[in-house]
CSV table of C-alpha atoms in Angstrom, one decimal:
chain,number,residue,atom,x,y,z
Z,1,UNK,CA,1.2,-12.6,-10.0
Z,2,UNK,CA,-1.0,-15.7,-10.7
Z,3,UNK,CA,-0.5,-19.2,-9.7
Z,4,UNK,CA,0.8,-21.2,-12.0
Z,5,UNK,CA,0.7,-25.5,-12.9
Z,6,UNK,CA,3.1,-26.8,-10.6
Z,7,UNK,CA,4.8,-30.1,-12.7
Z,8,UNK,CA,8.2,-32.4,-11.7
Z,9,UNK,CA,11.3,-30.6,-12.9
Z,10,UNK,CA,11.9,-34.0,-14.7
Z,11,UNK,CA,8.7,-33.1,-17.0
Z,12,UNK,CA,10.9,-30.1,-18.0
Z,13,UNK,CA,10.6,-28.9,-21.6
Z,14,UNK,CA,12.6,-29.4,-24.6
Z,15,UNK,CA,15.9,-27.9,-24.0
Z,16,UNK,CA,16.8,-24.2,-25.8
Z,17,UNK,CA,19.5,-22.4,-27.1
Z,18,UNK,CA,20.7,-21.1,-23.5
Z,19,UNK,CA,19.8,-25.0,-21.9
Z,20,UNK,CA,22.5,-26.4,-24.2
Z,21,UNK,CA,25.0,-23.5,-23.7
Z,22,UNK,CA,24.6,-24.1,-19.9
Z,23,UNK,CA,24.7,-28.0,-19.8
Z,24,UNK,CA,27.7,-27.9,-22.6
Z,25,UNK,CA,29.8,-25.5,-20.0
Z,26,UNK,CA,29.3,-28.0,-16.7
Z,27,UNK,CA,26.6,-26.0,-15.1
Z,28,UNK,CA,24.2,-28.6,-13.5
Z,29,UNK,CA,20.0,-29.0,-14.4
Z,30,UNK,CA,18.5,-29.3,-10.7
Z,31,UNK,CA,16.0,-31.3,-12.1
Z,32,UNK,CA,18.7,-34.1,-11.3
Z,33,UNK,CA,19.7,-33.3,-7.9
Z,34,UNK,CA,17.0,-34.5,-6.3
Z,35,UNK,CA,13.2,-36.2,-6.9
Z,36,UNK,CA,11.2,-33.9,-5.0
Z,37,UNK,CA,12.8,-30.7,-6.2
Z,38,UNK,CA,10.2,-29.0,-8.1
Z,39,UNK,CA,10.8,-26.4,-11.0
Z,40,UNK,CA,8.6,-23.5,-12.0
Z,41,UNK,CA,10.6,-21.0,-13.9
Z,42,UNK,CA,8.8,-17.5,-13.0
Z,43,UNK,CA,10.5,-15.6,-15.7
Z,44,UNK,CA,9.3,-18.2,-18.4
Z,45,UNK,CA,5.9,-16.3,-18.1
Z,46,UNK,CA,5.1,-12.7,-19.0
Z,47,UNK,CA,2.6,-12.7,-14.7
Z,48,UNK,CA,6.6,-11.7,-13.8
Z,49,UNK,CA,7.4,-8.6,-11.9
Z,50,UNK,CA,9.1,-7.7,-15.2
Z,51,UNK,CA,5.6,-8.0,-17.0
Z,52,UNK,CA,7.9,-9.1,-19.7
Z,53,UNK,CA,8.2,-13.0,-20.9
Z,54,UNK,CA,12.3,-13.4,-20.4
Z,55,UNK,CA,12.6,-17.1,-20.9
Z,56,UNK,CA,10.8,-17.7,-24.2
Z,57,UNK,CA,10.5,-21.9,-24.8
Z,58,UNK,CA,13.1,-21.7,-27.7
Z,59,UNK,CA,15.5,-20.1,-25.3
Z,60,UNK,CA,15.8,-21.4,-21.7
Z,61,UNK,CA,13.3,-24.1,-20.2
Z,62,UNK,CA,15.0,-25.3,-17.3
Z,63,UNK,CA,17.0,-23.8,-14.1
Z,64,UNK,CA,20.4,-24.1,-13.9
Z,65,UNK,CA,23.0,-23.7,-11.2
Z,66,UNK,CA,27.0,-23.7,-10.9
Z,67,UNK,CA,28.3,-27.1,-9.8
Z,68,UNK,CA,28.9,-25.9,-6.5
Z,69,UNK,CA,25.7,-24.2,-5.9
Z,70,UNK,CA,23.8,-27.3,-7.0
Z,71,UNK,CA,25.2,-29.6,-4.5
Z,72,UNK,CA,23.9,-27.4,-2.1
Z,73,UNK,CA,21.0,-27.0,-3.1
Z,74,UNK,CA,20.7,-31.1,-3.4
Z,75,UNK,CA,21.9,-31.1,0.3
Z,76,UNK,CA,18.8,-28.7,0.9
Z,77,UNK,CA,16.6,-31.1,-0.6
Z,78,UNK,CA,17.7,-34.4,1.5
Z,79,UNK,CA,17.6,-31.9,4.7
Z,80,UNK,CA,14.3,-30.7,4.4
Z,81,UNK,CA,13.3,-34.5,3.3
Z,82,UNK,CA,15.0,-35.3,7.0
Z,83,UNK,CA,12.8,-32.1,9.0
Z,84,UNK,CA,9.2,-32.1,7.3
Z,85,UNK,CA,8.7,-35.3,5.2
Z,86,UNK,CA,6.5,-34.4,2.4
Z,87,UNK,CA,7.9,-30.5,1.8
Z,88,UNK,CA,9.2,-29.7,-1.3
Z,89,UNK,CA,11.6,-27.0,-2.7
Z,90,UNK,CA,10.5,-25.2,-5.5
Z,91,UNK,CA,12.9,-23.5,-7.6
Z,92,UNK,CA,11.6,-20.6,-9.5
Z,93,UNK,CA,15.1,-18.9,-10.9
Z,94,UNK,CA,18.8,-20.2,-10.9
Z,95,UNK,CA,21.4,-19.4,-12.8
Z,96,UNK,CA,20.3,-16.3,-15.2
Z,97,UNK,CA,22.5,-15.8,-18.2
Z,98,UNK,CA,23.8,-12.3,-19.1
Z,99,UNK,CA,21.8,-12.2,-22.1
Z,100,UNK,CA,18.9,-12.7,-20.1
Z,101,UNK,CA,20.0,-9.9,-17.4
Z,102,UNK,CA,20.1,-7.4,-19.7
Z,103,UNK,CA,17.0,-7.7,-21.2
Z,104,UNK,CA,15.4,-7.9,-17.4
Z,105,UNK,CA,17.3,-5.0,-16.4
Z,106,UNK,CA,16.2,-3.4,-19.5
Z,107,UNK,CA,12.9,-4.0,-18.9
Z,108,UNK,CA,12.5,-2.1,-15.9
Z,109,UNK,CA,14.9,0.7,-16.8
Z,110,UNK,CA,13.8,3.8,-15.6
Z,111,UNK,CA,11.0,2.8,-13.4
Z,112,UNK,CA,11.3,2.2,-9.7
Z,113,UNK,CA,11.7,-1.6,-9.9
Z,114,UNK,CA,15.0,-0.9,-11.2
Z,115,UNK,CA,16.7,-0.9,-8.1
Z,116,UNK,CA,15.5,-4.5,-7.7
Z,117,UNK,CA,17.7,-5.7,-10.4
Z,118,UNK,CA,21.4,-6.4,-10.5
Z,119,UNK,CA,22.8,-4.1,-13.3
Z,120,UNK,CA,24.5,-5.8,-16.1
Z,121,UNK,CA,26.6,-2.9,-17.0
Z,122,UNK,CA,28.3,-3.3,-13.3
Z,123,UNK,CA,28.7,-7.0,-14.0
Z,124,UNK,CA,25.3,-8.5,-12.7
Z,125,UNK,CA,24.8,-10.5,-9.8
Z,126,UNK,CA,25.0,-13.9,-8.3
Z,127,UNK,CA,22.4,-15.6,-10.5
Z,128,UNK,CA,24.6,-14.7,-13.5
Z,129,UNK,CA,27.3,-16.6,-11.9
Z,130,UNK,CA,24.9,-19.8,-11.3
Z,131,UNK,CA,25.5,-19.1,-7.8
Z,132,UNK,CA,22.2,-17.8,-6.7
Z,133,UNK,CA,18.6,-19.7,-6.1
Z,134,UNK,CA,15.0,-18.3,-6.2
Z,135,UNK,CA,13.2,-21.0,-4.5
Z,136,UNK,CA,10.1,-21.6,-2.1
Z,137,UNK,CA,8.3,-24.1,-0.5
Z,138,UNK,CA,5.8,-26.5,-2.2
Z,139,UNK,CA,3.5,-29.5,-0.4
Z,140,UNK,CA,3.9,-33.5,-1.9
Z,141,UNK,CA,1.1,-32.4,-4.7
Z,142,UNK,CA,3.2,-29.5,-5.6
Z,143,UNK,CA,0.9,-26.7,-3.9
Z,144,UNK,CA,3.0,-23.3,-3.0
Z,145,UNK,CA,3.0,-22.8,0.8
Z,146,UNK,CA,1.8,-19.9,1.5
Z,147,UNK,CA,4.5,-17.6,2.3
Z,148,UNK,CA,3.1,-14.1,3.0
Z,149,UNK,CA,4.1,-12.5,-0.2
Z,150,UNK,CA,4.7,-14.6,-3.4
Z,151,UNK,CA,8.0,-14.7,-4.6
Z,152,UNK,CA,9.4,-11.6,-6.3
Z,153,UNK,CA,7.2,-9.3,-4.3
Z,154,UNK,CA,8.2,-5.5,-4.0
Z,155,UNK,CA,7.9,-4.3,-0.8
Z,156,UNK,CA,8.9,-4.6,2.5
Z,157,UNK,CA,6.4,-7.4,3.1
Z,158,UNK,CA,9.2,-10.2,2.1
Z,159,UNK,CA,11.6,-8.6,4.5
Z,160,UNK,CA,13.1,-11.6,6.8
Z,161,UNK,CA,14.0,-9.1,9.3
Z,162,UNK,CA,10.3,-7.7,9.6
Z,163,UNK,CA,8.4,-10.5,10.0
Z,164,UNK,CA,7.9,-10.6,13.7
Z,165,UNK,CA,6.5,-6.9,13.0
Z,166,UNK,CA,4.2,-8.1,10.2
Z,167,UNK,CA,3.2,-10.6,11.8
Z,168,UNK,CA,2.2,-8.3,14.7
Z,169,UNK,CA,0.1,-6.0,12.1
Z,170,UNK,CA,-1.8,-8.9,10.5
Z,171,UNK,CA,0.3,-8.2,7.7
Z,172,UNK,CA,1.7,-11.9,6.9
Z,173,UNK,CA,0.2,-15.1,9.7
Z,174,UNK,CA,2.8,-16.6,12.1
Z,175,UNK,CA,2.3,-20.1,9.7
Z,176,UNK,CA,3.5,-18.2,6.9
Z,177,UNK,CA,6.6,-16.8,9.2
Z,178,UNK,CA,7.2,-20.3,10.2
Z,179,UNK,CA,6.9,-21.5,6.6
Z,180,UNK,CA,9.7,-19.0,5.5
Z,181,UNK,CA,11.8,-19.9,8.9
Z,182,UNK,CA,11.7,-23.3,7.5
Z,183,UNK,CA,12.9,-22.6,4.3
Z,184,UNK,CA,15.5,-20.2,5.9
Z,185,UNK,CA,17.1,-23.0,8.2
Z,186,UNK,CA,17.4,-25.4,5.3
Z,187,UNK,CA,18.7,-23.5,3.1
Z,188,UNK,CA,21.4,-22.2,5.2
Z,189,UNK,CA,22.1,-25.5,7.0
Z,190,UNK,CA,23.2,-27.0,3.1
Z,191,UNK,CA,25.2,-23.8,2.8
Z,192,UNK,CA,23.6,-20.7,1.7
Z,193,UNK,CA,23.2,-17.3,3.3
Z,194,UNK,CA,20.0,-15.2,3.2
Z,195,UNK,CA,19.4,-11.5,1.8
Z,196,UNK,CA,17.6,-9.4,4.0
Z,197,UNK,CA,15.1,-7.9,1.3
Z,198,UNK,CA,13.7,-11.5,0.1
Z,199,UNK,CA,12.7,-14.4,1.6
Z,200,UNK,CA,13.2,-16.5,-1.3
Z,201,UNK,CA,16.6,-15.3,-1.9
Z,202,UNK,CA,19.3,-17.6,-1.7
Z,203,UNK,CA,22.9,-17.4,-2.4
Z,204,UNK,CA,26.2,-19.3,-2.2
Z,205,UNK,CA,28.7,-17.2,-2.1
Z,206,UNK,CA,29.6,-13.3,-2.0
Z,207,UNK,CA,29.5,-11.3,-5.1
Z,208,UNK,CA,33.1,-10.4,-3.9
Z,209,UNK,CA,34.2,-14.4,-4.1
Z,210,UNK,CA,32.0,-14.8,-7.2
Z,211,UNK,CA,34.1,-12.4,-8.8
Z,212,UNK,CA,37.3,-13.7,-7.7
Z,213,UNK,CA,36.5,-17.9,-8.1
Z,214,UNK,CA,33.8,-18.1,-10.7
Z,215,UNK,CA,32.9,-17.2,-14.3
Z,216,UNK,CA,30.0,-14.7,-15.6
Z,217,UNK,CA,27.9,-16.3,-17.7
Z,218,UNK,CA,27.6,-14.6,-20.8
């Protein structure tokens, strides 16, 4: 995947079709939670793992979260403020419409990244709830830290239960594992819990209590 232009989620784009269904039903634009969060939708280019352009300009130009998930996340953003002044979060997925899993899921059909993506017809996963965060670290000028892997790597490099190993083998550098044990502790100190498959992974609550507490978005 190449790097992309890092810009303020305040410099966000022109709202689409699935911006104004998400703002009209409460779901909060992180661009507001906080001034050094930093937003660089992944799936609003076609260098994806998908390969596929998901969020086209006229559709969906900014990340989303459930009210709940986006106080955390602000809570996140004052923490890591308070623990390494000048670190940034970058978000790089939130809240993923139904409309938009399907056609991911879709995507990959048949192929062996399917198993990487929540399948719609078994009623998705957290990010179609609003209640799950893609998100990595950036420095004050909006630079990526590096992180081992990029975000949305397949393998068993972005394991967060490996990376003493892979650090070990060369694989990832023990600045990169530190970078991703900063990240972790943030994240989970404002709240979230971790996945052990992806580093940048972050979610609020089970899929169980999604289920039970929250609405799909569709």
């Amino acid at each position: 995947m190449t790097a992309s232009l890092l810009v303020p989620a305040a410099l966000a784009q022109t709202p689409g079709i699935l911006d104004k269904k998400l703002a009209d039903g409460g779901y909060v634009d992180v661009s507001t939670l906080h001034p050094g969060i930093i937003v660089s939708l992944m799936y609003a280019r076609d260098d994806n793992f998908t390969g596929h352009l998901l969020y086209t300009p006229g559709l969906m130009t900014r990340a989303w979260l459930h009210p709940d998930a986006a106080e955390a996340l602000g809570r996140a953003a004052a923490i890591l403020d308070s623990v390494a002044p000048g670190t940034r979060l970058l978000v790089k997925d939130a809240a993923r419409p139904m409309e938009i899993q399907r056609r991911m899921f879709a995507s990959v059909a048949g192929t062996p990244k399917a198993r990487y993506v929540a399948n719609p017809g078994k009623g998705g996963g957290l990010h179609n709830f609003g209640l799950a965060v893609d998100i990595t670290l950036a420095d004050a000028e909006g630079k990526e830290l590096p992180m081992g892997t990029p975000v949305d790597h397949l393998g068993t490099e972005a394991n967060i239960d490996r990376e003493p190993e892979l650090v070990a083998r060369g694989v990832i550098s023990e600045n990169e594992r530190q970078n991703r044990l900063l990240l972790r502790r943030v994240m989970r100190k404002a709240g979230f819990s971790t996945i052990r498959t992806e580093w940048w992974h972050f979610n609020l609550v089970s899929l169980r209590i999604a289920k039970t507490k929250y609405r799909l978005i569709d």
